[in-house]
């Protein structure tokens, strides 16, 4: 095996940004109710002023605010009711000093008025007269035309993952459909002579495939689409043939390595033989995940991940997410970090970034991160994990009680 | 309007648990690759021991650990190679003292051996001999049968929302399908004479519907299914007729109120007239969201939410989520809270739980929560919000720099 320089996570991310900078997915127009969790392919601008007219934010009387100056509980002012605004309808009424027009919440403010006094602060003396007991300032009870948003304002930015409230905002400005990125297409291969698909009986000595399932679900969660998944034998010819079959339709081909010696070489050799530039990351200074391979051929990204489920999950959570986020123009702030305190001492590996799976428990509004240990490859490790913490290369482990930042899985 | 006691959030949740305790959704069996984000309807037990045989966790030689006692770089022990275990295949080899059998990672440990010494710590002298330079303890390099999980162990519990790694674990124990709860069925109505569907031109004075869209998306995010949504006039007859049409197929009917005076009475009257027990919450001590109504009729939950989008979102985030979580048997710990510091002073409303929308920015690995203010009903409020903070009833606001806990929207 050729000795290659092991990269740090930062170096890997930088190389990925360089090699994949021209990678792009097309956009498609979809209905806003189908858009939850999808990613905006362009800025959304408001085509209207919102509100489109001066609107009342309360139930009350539209008046001239100066008619209330100096009024109080003991010294009200008396105003003449000259009309009523109907909900959802235009009004041609005009309010002059000494007059008042009833306006429901959301109703149009009649000309002349510069505020609305809430019905709680008036008393209706008869059909034609109200007494006002509280002063209002100009603008009270009114949301002005364009105060919420102006025509041409950016409402939501390209690269935003659409949330429920965004869908409400889009409908509020009259947008029924929205342009989102198509989902990046990912092919997932798991290599290993002993690995078999989970359905049905297996032969003694065989191991049921975990990685294509876990990685497929991760791809979906990150906003990608799995177009192919398979368990294949880990020899050069088979791997090359299958990758050649899927590479043209894929934005990313993920190969999670079998666990026998020498498989890593096969993956790297296949990538290199498929075209330039081939492998550009061969080994990363992280634990777990050191034998990670990243390359490019035929304008498709190809990842070689470790075979152990925990390692494969962590590496894909780092670099798979970085790749998909890059393709979807998703910015840096797109995953919340949970603050917790370490529930016990946690060791690190000198010279490597260490990723430690943790379970989180809550005690008195305080999260406690408990490291989960177990033999490599154990499934119970990943079902117990709520997330992981990163220990920097130069940090010598973490003390019990120390603050940690947990990335949720 | 009848004066009713305003409940606290805790009281509302308790009443909901009582009234809806017999509410249940059926389960359905689905493929594990369709199960991401769905909720387990029963515990998942392992039908197998995992691993199903003693397996090696490293590439190396299966040996008797006592053959390495006292060895060192300068004083190796020499062992005879008596065979090789093939990946994915059973072996009948037996290791005796002074012997060694090659085993790849994941391979079966031959009888007799109680540990595996990694190839890094041996030197192969010839085809038949290795020198071992490091001692191992019994069990080193081995994961025993059932060590990861035992037949009958609970792998994943009822009420768990399925994560990517869970799908890997399910495939790892040979489960191709899984029993999940069907999605609770929700009908969403928005009432208001001035509210219109967003598509197309609207008349002056009309307002585009936000709530049925935002609430639909929230329901989907929470794991429910929207079976009906409509904007309707806010009169008693229309509302009663539409609710009667949808109530039998729905687990929950959500009515977000129009903004004109008296609509709240209409919603309450419709709920009461549809059957017992009718309205059991009429007003909640929260801001915003005071006029919230919760009731039950014809064995269906019915919510009356405020018409303002921010209020409707917050109330549904609290009580809609509580209802759906209850129907799906989802336990308490199912939403992560972000710790932040307040970016400015935040006021509260005495005697009420105050919910304040905030935007979160990150500075030096520290989240800062900035309150978002704006006139009631403004859409820009909800698109800027990352989440909200809760200020307890008896707390007089929050000081700038104080720790706050943000629930992400």
XYZ file of N, CA and C in Angstrom, chain A residues 30-118:
267
model
N -41.994 22.870 -6.722
C -42.941 21.968 -6.053
C -43.957 22.775 -5.248
N -45.072 22.139 -4.931
C -46.112 22.777 -4.128
C -45.579 23.013 -2.717
N -45.993 24.125 -2.112
C -45.433 24.455 -0.797
C -45.740 23.381 0.259
N -46.856 22.669 0.117
C -47.162 21.636 1.117
C -46.278 20.399 0.965
N -45.561 20.297 -0.156
C -44.602 19.202 -0.329
C -43.184 19.650 0.022
N -43.051 20.888 0.497
C -41.718 21.495 0.589
C -41.054 21.362 1.955
N -41.767 20.793 2.926
C -41.192 20.678 4.266
C -39.861 19.907 4.229
N -38.814 20.520 4.744
C -37.518 19.852 4.816
C -36.693 19.950 3.539
N -37.310 20.399 2.445
C -36.545 20.590 1.209
C -35.730 21.888 1.309
N -34.842 22.110 0.337
C -33.907 23.225 0.436
C -34.133 24.212 -0.717
N -34.297 25.482 -0.368
C -34.580 26.509 -1.375
C -33.430 26.646 -2.375
N -33.787 26.655 -3.673
C -32.781 26.774 -4.727
C -32.568 28.223 -5.136
N -33.384 29.125 -4.619
C -33.193 30.547 -4.898
C -33.819 31.364 -3.771
N -33.397 32.611 -3.679
C -34.023 33.500 -2.706
C -35.497 33.663 -3.031
N -36.304 33.784 -1.996
C -37.725 34.074 -2.205
C -37.951 35.543 -1.857
N -38.448 36.288 -2.827
C -38.736 37.705 -2.621
C -40.237 37.901 -2.477
N -40.625 38.865 -1.690
C -42.055 39.172 -1.595
C -42.481 39.962 -2.824
N -43.581 39.522 -3.442
C -44.111 40.231 -4.607
C -45.101 41.309 -4.179
N -45.341 41.382 -2.875
C -46.336 42.339 -2.384
C -45.835 43.051 -1.129
N -46.482 44.175 -0.812
C -46.322 44.763 0.509
C -47.214 43.987 1.464
N -46.741 43.805 2.669
C -47.562 43.081 3.631
C -47.534 43.832 4.942
N -48.654 44.217 5.514
C -49.967 44.082 4.906
C -50.104 44.980 3.657
N -51.103 44.669 2.883
C -51.296 45.437 1.645
C -52.047 46.736 1.884
N -52.505 46.928 3.125
C -53.181 48.181 3.504
C -52.954 48.370 5.005
N -53.154 49.587 5.503
C -53.035 49.804 6.949
C -54.113 48.987 7.647
N -53.702 48.104 8.542
C -54.658 47.200 9.183
C -54.674 47.399 10.688
N -55.826 47.113 11.273
C -55.921 47.175 12.725
C -55.382 45.878 13.325
N -54.672 46.005 14.452
C -54.183 44.799 15.130
C -55.058 44.466 16.330
N -56.103 45.259 16.549
C -57.001 45.039 17.698
C -58.446 45.277 17.271
N -59.378 44.860 18.108
C -60.769 45.263 17.922
C -60.938 46.612 18.621
N -61.422 47.629 17.902
C -61.557 48.925 18.565
C -62.058 49.996 17.623
N -61.762 51.222 18.009
C -62.223 52.356 17.211
C -61.033 53.101 16.614
N -61.098 53.275 15.274
C -60.086 54.069 14.587
C -60.382 55.534 14.867
N -59.353 56.229 15.383
C -59.554 57.630 15.778
C -58.309 58.447 15.445
N -58.351 59.716 15.761
C -57.146 60.535 15.715
C -56.537 60.467 17.110
N -55.269 60.069 17.197
C -54.679 59.859 18.515
C -54.731 61.136 19.340
N -54.635 62.294 18.657
C -54.602 63.541 19.448
C -55.915 63.780 20.199
N -56.991 63.131 19.742
C -58.269 63.251 20.457
C -58.240 62.550 21.818
N -57.168 61.797 22.087
C -57.103 61.081 23.376
C -56.072 61.696 24.318
N -55.385 62.742 23.853
C -54.335 63.310 24.701
C -54.944 63.823 25.991
N -54.388 63.390 27.112
C -54.819 63.888 28.412
C -56.044 63.199 28.988
N -56.648 62.244 28.262
C -57.821 61.579 28.837
C -57.385 60.611 29.928
N -58.313 60.258 30.803
C -58.025 59.323 31.894
C -59.333 58.686 32.324
N -59.227 57.774 33.277
C -60.433 57.114 33.801
C -61.456 58.150 34.273
N -60.954 59.204 34.902
C -61.880 60.187 35.471
C -62.211 61.309 34.483
N -61.424 61.379 33.406
C -61.637 62.489 32.461
C -61.647 61.978 31.020
N -62.661 61.209 30.640
C -62.715 60.659 29.280
C -63.008 61.736 28.243
N -62.740 61.369 26.975
C -63.198 62.240 25.887
C -64.342 61.520 25.172
N -65.275 62.275 24.639
C -66.447 61.686 23.975
C -66.335 61.862 22.471
N -66.481 60.756 21.722
C -66.347 60.811 20.262
C -67.614 60.273 19.608
N -67.908 60.772 18.410
C -69.094 60.330 17.661
C -68.744 59.135 16.783
N -69.554 58.087 16.877
C -69.366 56.931 15.987
C -69.955 57.295 14.631
N -69.088 57.240 13.591
C -69.585 57.641 12.258
C -69.609 56.461 11.293
N -69.347 55.248 11.801
C -69.438 54.112 10.884
C -68.683 52.914 11.402
N -68.625 51.905 10.545
C -68.044 50.619 10.926
C -67.335 50.031 9.711
N -66.147 49.529 9.893
C -65.435 48.862 8.793
C -65.791 47.385 8.838
N -66.184 46.830 7.681
C -66.484 45.400 7.627
C -65.197 44.630 7.366
N -65.082 43.508 8.006
C -63.915 42.644 7.844
C -63.755 42.252 6.378
N -62.518 42.369 5.889
C -62.263 41.896 4.528
C -62.793 42.828 3.455
N -63.248 44.015 3.848
C -63.779 44.924 2.815
C -63.101 46.286 2.876
N -63.066 46.925 1.695
C -62.484 48.260 1.590
C -63.444 49.262 2.261
N -62.885 50.307 2.817
C -63.758 51.351 3.376
C -63.395 52.689 2.760
N -64.410 53.505 2.525
C -64.164 54.860 2.031
C -64.413 55.887 3.123
N -64.673 55.389 4.321
C -64.926 56.307 5.436
C -63.688 57.147 5.712
N -63.923 58.298 6.288
C -62.812 59.160 6.697
C -63.088 59.617 8.123
N -62.027 59.563 8.935
C -62.204 59.935 10.339
C -61.656 61.342 10.555
N -62.480 62.197 11.161
C -62.028 63.552 11.501
C -61.945 63.671 13.018
N -61.382 64.752 13.476
C -61.294 64.973 14.914
C -62.696 64.917 15.533
N -62.763 64.210 16.659
C -64.048 64.093 17.355
C -64.882 62.923 16.872
N -64.393 62.203 15.859
C -65.157 61.084 15.286
C -64.427 59.755 15.560
N -65.161 58.652 15.392
C -64.582 57.307 15.581
C -65.290 56.318 14.661
N -64.522 55.359 14.132
C -65.079 54.315 13.264
C -64.678 52.958 13.841
N -65.638 52.053 13.997
C -65.326 50.748 14.535
C -64.532 49.914 13.514
N -63.449 49.286 13.963
C -62.630 48.423 13.095
C -62.331 47.110 13.827
N -62.628 45.979 13.202
C -62.256 44.701 13.812
C -60.768 44.418 13.585
N -60.221 43.513 14.352
C -58.827 43.105 14.152
C -58.632 42.652 12.706
N -57.615 43.179 12.043
C -57.374 42.799 10.649
C -58.112 43.690 9.668
N -58.995 44.521 10.165
C -59.768 45.383 9.274
C -58.949 46.569 8.778
N -59.408 47.159 7.681
C -58.700 48.291 7.082
C -58.905 49.555 7.927
N -57.819 50.305 8.101
C -57.905 51.564 8.839
C -58.466 52.639 7.905
N -59.530 53.322 8.290
C -60.081 54.366 7.412
C -59.142 55.574 7.342
N -59.263 56.306 6.264
C -58.443 57.508 6.079
C -58.608 58.450 7.264
N -57.607 59.247 7.544
C -57.710 60.225 8.623
C -57.238 59.681 9.953
N -57.626 58.440 10.284
C -57.264 57.872 11.589
C -55.780 57.544 11.640
N -55.153 57.729 12.817
C -53.743 57.347 12.973
C -53.537 56.379 14.125
N -54.638 55.787 14.607
C -54.494 54.797 15.683
C -55.842 54.163 15.971
N -55.790 53.062 16.727
C -57.030 52.386 17.113
C -57.026 52.211 18.625
N -58.094 52.665 19.274
C -58.202 52.470 20.712
C -59.003 51.184 20.947
N -58.457 50.304 21.776
C -59.100 48.996 22.002
C -60.445 49.158 22.692
